[in-house]
mmCIF file of C-alpha atoms in Angstrom:
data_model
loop_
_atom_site.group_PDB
_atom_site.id
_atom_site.type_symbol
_atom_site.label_atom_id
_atom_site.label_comp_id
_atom_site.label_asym_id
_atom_site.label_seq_id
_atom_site.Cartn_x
_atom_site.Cartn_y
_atom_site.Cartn_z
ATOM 1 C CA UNK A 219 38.482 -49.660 -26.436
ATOM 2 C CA UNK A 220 36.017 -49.919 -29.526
ATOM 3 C CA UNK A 221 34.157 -47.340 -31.377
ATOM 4 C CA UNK A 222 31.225 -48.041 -29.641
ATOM 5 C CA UNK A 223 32.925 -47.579 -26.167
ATOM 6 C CA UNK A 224 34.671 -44.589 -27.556
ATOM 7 C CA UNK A 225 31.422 -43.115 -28.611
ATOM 8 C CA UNK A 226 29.480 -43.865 -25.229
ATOM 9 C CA UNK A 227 32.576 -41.876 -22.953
ATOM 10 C CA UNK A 228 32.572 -39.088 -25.284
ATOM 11 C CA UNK A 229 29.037 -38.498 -24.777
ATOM 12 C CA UNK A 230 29.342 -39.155 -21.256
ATOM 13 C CA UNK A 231 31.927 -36.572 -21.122
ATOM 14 C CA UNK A 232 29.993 -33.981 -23.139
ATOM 15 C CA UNK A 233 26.837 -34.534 -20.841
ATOM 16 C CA UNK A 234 29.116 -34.520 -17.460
ATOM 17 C CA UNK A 235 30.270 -30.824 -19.000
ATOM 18 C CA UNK A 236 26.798 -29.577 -19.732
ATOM 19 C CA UNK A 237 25.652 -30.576 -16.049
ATOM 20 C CA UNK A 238 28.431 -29.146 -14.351
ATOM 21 C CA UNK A 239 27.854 -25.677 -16.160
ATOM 22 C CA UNK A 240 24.245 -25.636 -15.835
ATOM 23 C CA UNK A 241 24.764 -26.245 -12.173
ATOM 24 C CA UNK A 242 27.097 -23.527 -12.083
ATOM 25 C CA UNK A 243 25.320 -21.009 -13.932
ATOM 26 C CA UNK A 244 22.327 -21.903 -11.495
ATOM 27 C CA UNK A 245 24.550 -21.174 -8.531
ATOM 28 C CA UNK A 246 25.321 -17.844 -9.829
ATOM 29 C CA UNK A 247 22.393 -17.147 -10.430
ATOM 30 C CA UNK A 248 20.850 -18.087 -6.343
ATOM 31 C CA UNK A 249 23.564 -16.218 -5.088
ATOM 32 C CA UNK A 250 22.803 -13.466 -6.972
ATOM 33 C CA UNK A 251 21.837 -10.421 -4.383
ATOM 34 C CA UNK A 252 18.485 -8.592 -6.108
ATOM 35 C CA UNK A 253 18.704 -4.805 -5.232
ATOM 36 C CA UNK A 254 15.057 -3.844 -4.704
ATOM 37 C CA UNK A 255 13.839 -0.959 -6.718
ATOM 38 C CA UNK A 256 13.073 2.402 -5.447
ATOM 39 C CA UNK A 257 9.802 3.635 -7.301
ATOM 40 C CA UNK A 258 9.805 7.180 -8.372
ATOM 41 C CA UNK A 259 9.117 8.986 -4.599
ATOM 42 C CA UNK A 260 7.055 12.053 -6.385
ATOM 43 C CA UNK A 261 4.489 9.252 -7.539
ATOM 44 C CA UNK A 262 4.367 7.826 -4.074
ATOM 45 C CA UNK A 263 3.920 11.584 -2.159
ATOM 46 C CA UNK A 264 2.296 14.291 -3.682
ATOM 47 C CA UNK A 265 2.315 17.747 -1.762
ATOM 48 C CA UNK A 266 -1.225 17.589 -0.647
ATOM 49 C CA UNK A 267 -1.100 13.518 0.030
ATOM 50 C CA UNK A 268 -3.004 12.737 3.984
ATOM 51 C CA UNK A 269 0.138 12.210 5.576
ATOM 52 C CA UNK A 270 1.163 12.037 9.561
ATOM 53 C CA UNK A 271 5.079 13.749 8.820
ATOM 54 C CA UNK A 272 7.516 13.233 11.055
ATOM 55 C CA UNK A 273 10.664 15.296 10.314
ATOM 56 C CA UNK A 274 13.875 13.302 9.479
ATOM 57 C CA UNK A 275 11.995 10.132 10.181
ATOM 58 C CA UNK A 276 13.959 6.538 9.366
ATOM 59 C CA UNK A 277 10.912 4.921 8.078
ATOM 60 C CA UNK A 278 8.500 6.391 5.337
ATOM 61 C CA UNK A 279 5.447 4.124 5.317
ATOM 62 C CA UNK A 280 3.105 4.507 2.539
ATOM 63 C CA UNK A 281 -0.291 2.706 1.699
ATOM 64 C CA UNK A 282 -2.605 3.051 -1.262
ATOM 65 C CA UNK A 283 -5.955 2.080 0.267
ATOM 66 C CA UNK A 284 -9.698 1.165 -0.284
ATOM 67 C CA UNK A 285 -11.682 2.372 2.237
ATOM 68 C CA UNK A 286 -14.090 -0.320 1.976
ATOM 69 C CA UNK A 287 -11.688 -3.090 1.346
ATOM 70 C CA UNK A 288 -11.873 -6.453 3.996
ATOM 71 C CA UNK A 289 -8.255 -6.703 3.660
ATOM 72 C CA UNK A 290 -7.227 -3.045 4.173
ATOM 73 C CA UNK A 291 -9.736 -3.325 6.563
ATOM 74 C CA UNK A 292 -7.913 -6.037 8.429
ATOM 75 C CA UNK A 293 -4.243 -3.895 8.182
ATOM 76 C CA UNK A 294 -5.985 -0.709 9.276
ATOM 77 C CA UNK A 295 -5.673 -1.943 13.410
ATOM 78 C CA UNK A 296 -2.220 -3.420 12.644
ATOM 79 C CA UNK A 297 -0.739 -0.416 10.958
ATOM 80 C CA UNK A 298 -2.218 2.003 13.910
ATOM 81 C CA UNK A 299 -0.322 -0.638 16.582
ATOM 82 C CA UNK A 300 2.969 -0.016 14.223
ATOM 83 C CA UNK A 301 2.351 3.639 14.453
ATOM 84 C CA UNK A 302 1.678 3.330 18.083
ATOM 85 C CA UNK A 303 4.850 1.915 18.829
ATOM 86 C CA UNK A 304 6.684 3.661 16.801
ATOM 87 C CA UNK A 305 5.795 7.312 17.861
ATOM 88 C CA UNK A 306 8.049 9.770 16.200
ATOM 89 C CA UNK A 307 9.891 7.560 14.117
ATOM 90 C CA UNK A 308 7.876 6.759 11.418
ATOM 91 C CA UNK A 309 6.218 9.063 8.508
ATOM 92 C CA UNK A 310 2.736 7.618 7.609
ATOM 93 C CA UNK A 311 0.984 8.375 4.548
ATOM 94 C CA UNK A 312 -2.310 7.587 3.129
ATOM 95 C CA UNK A 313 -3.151 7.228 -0.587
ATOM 96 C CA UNK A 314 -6.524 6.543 -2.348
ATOM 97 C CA UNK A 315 -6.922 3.760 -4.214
ATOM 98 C CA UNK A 316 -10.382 2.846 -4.128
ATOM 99 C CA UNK A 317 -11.018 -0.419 -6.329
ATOM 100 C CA UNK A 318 -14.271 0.848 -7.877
ATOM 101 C CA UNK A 319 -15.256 -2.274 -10.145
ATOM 102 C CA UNK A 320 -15.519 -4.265 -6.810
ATOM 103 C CA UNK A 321 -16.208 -1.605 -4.230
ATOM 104 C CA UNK A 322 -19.457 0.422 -5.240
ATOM 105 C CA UNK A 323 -19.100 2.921 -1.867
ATOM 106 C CA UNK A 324 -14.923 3.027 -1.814
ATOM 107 C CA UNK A 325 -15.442 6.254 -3.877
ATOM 108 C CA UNK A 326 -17.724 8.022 -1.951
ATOM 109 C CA UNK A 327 -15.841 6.872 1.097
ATOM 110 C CA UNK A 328 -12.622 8.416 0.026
ATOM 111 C CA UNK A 329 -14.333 11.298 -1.186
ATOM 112 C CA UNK A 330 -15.941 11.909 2.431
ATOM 113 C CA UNK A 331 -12.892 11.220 4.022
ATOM 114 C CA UNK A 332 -11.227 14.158 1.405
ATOM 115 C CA UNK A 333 -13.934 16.423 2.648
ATOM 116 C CA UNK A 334 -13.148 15.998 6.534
ATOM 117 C CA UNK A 335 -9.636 16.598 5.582
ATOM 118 C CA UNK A 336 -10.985 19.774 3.940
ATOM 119 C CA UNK A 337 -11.553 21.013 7.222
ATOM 120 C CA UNK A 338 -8.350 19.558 9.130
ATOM 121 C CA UNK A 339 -10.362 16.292 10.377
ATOM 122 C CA UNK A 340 -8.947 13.268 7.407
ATOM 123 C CA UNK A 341 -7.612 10.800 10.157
ATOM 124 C CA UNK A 342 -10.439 11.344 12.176
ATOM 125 C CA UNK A 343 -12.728 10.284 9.386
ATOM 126 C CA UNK A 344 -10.613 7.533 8.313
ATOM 127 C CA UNK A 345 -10.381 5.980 11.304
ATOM 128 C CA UNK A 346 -14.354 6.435 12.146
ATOM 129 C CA UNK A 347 -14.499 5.127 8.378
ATOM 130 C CA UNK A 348 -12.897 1.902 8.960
ATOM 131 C CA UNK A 349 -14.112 1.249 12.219
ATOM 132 C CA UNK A 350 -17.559 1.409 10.909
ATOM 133 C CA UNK A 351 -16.702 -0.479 7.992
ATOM 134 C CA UNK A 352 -19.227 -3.026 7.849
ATOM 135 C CA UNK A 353 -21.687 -0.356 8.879
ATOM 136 C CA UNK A 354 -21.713 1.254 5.565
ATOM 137 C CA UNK A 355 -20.218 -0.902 3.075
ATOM 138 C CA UNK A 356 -23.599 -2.121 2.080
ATOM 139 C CA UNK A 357 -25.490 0.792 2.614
ATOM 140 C CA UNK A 358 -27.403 2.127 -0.107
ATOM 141 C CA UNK A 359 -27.566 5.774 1.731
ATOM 142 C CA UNK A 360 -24.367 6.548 2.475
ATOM 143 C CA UNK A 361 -25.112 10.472 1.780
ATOM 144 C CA UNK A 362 -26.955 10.134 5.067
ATOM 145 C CA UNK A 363 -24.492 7.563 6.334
ATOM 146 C CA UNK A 364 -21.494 10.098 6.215
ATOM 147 C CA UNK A 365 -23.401 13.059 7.020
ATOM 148 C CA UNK A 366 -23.922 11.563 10.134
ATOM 149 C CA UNK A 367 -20.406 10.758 10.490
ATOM 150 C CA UNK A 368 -19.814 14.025 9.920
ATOM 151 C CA UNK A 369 -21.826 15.574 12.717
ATOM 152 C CA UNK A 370 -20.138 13.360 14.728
ATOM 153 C CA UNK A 371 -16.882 14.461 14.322
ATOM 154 C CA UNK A 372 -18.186 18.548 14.558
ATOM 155 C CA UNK A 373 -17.592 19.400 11.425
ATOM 156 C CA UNK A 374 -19.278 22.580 9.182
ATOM 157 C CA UNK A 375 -21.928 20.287 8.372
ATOM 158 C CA UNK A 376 -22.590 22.830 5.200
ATOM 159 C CA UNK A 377 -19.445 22.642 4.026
ATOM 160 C CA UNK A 378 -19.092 18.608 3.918
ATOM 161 C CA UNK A 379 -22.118 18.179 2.434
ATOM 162 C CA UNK A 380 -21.414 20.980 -0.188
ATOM 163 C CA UNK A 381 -17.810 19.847 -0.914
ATOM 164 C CA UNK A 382 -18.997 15.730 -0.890
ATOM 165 C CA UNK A 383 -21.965 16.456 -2.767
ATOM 166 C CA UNK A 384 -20.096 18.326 -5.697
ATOM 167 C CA UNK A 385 -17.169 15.706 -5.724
ATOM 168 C CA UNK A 386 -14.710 18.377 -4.814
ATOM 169 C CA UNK A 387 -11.623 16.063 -4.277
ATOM 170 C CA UNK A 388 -12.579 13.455 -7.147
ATOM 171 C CA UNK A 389 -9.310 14.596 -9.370
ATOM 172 C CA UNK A 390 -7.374 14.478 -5.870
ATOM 173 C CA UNK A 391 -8.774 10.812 -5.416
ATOM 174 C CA UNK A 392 -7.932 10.000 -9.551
ATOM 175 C CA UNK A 393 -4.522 11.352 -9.196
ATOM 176 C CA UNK A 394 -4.109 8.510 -6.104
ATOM 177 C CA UNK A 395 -5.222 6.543 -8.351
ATOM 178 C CA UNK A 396 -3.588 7.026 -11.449
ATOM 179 C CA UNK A 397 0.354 7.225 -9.090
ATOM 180 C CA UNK A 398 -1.029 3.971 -7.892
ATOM 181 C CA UNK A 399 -1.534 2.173 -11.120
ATOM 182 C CA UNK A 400 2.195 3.830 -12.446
ATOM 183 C CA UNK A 401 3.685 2.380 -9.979
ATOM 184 C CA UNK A 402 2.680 -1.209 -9.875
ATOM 185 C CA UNK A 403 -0.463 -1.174 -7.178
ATOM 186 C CA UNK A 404 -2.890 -3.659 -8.233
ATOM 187 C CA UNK A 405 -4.640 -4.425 -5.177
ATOM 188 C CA UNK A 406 -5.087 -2.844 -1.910
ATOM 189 C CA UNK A 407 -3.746 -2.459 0.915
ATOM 190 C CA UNK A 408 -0.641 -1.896 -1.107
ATOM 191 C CA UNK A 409 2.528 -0.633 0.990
ATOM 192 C CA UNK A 410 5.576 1.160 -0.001
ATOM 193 C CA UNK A 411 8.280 1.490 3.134
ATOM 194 C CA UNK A 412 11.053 4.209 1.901
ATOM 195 C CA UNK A 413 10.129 3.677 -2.045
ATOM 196 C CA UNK A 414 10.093 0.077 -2.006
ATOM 197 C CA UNK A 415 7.061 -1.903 -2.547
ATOM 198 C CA UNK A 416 6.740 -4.278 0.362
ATOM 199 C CA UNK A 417 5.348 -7.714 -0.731
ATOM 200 C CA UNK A 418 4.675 -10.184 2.695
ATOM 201 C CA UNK A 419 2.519 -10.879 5.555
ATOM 202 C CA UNK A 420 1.658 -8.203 8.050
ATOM 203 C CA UNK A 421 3.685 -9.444 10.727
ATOM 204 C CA UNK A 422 6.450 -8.956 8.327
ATOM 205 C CA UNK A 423 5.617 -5.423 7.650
ATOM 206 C CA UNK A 424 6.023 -4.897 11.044
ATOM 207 C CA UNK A 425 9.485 -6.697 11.310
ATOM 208 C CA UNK A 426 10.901 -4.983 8.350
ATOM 209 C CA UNK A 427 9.669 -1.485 10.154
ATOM 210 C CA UNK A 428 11.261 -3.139 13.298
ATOM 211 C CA UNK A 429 14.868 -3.227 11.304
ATOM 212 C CA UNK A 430 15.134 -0.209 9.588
ATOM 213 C CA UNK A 431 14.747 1.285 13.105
ATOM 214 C CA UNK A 432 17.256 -0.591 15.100
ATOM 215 C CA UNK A 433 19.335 -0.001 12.099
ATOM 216 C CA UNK A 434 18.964 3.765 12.443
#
């Protein structure tokens, strides 16, 4: 064997090694089992946070949501069929997170929906809310708009208008929003099922609901 030959099987061999421990380190590293991460649950419920509570409930579902969002829009009918056919075993709750440099009305929308809730009617007005969606996500009166809604739902007409009028649960609404932002919500609908951000398709959602169910 000449030098040359010598030369060309040592750097074979010193290739061959760097392959086979690349393609072992990248085995490792697939096979590697992520833990997800729990986000800090006092961000994700606060005392006062719209929630439906079901007591020692296997599945804790929470959503930061826009109001007058298409997307969260879209979920809202999906997420009431999960809640539908999951009666009693899963604890719902409903964060604002209204994206205000796209969604003029989100705001106001959350802040009516605050003010129903005022006076022990906040699903009632978020589900009139998003089943009216395209009814008032354009509108350029939506004092009158929710007002209406309001009388609708026989509520102390006063009172809503008094309470939406001088923004009474705006710091509620910014304290949705700033537990949003700290923990990692950057669009909307954004879920969270028992402190762990959910990223996938609905129909996913609703398996990974389906799982933690038949698992408890």
């Amino acid at each position: 064997m000449n030098s040359e030959t010598k030369t060309l099987v040592g750097i074979g061999t010193i290739t061959l090694a760097i392959l086979v421990g690349v393609i072992y380190a990248v085995s490792l590293f697939s096979n590697k089992v992520v833990e997800p991460k729990k986000v800090d649950t006092s961000l994700l419920i606060r005392p006062n946070s719209n929630s439906i509570r079901v007591k020692n409930a296997p599945v804790t579902l929470v959503e930061f949501t826009d109001l007058q969002c298409p997307a969260c829009g879209a979920a809202y009918p999906i997420v009431k069929q999960i809640l539908k056919d999951n009666k009693g075993k899963i604890t719902f709750v409903a964060r604002n997170f209204p994206l205000v440099n796209t969604h003029k009305n989100a705001f106001p929308a959350a802040l009516a929906a605050e003010a129903a809730g005022a006076q022990g009617k906040y699903w009632e007005m978020y589900d009139k809310l998003y089943e009216t969606q395209n009814a008032w996500s354009d509108s350029t009166d939506l004092r009158a708009v929710f007002i209406g809604y309001a009388q609708e739902l026989k509520l102390n007409e006063e009172q809503f208008i008094t309470d939406f009028d001088e923004q009474k649960f705006k710091e509620k609404i910014n304290t949705d929003m700033a537990d949003g932002n700290a923990v990692g919500v950057n669009a909307t609908p954004t879920f969270f099922i028992n402190g762990v951000k959910f990223e996938g398709s609905y129909n996913e959602l609703s398996e990974a609901i389906n799982q933690i169910i038949s698992a408890n």
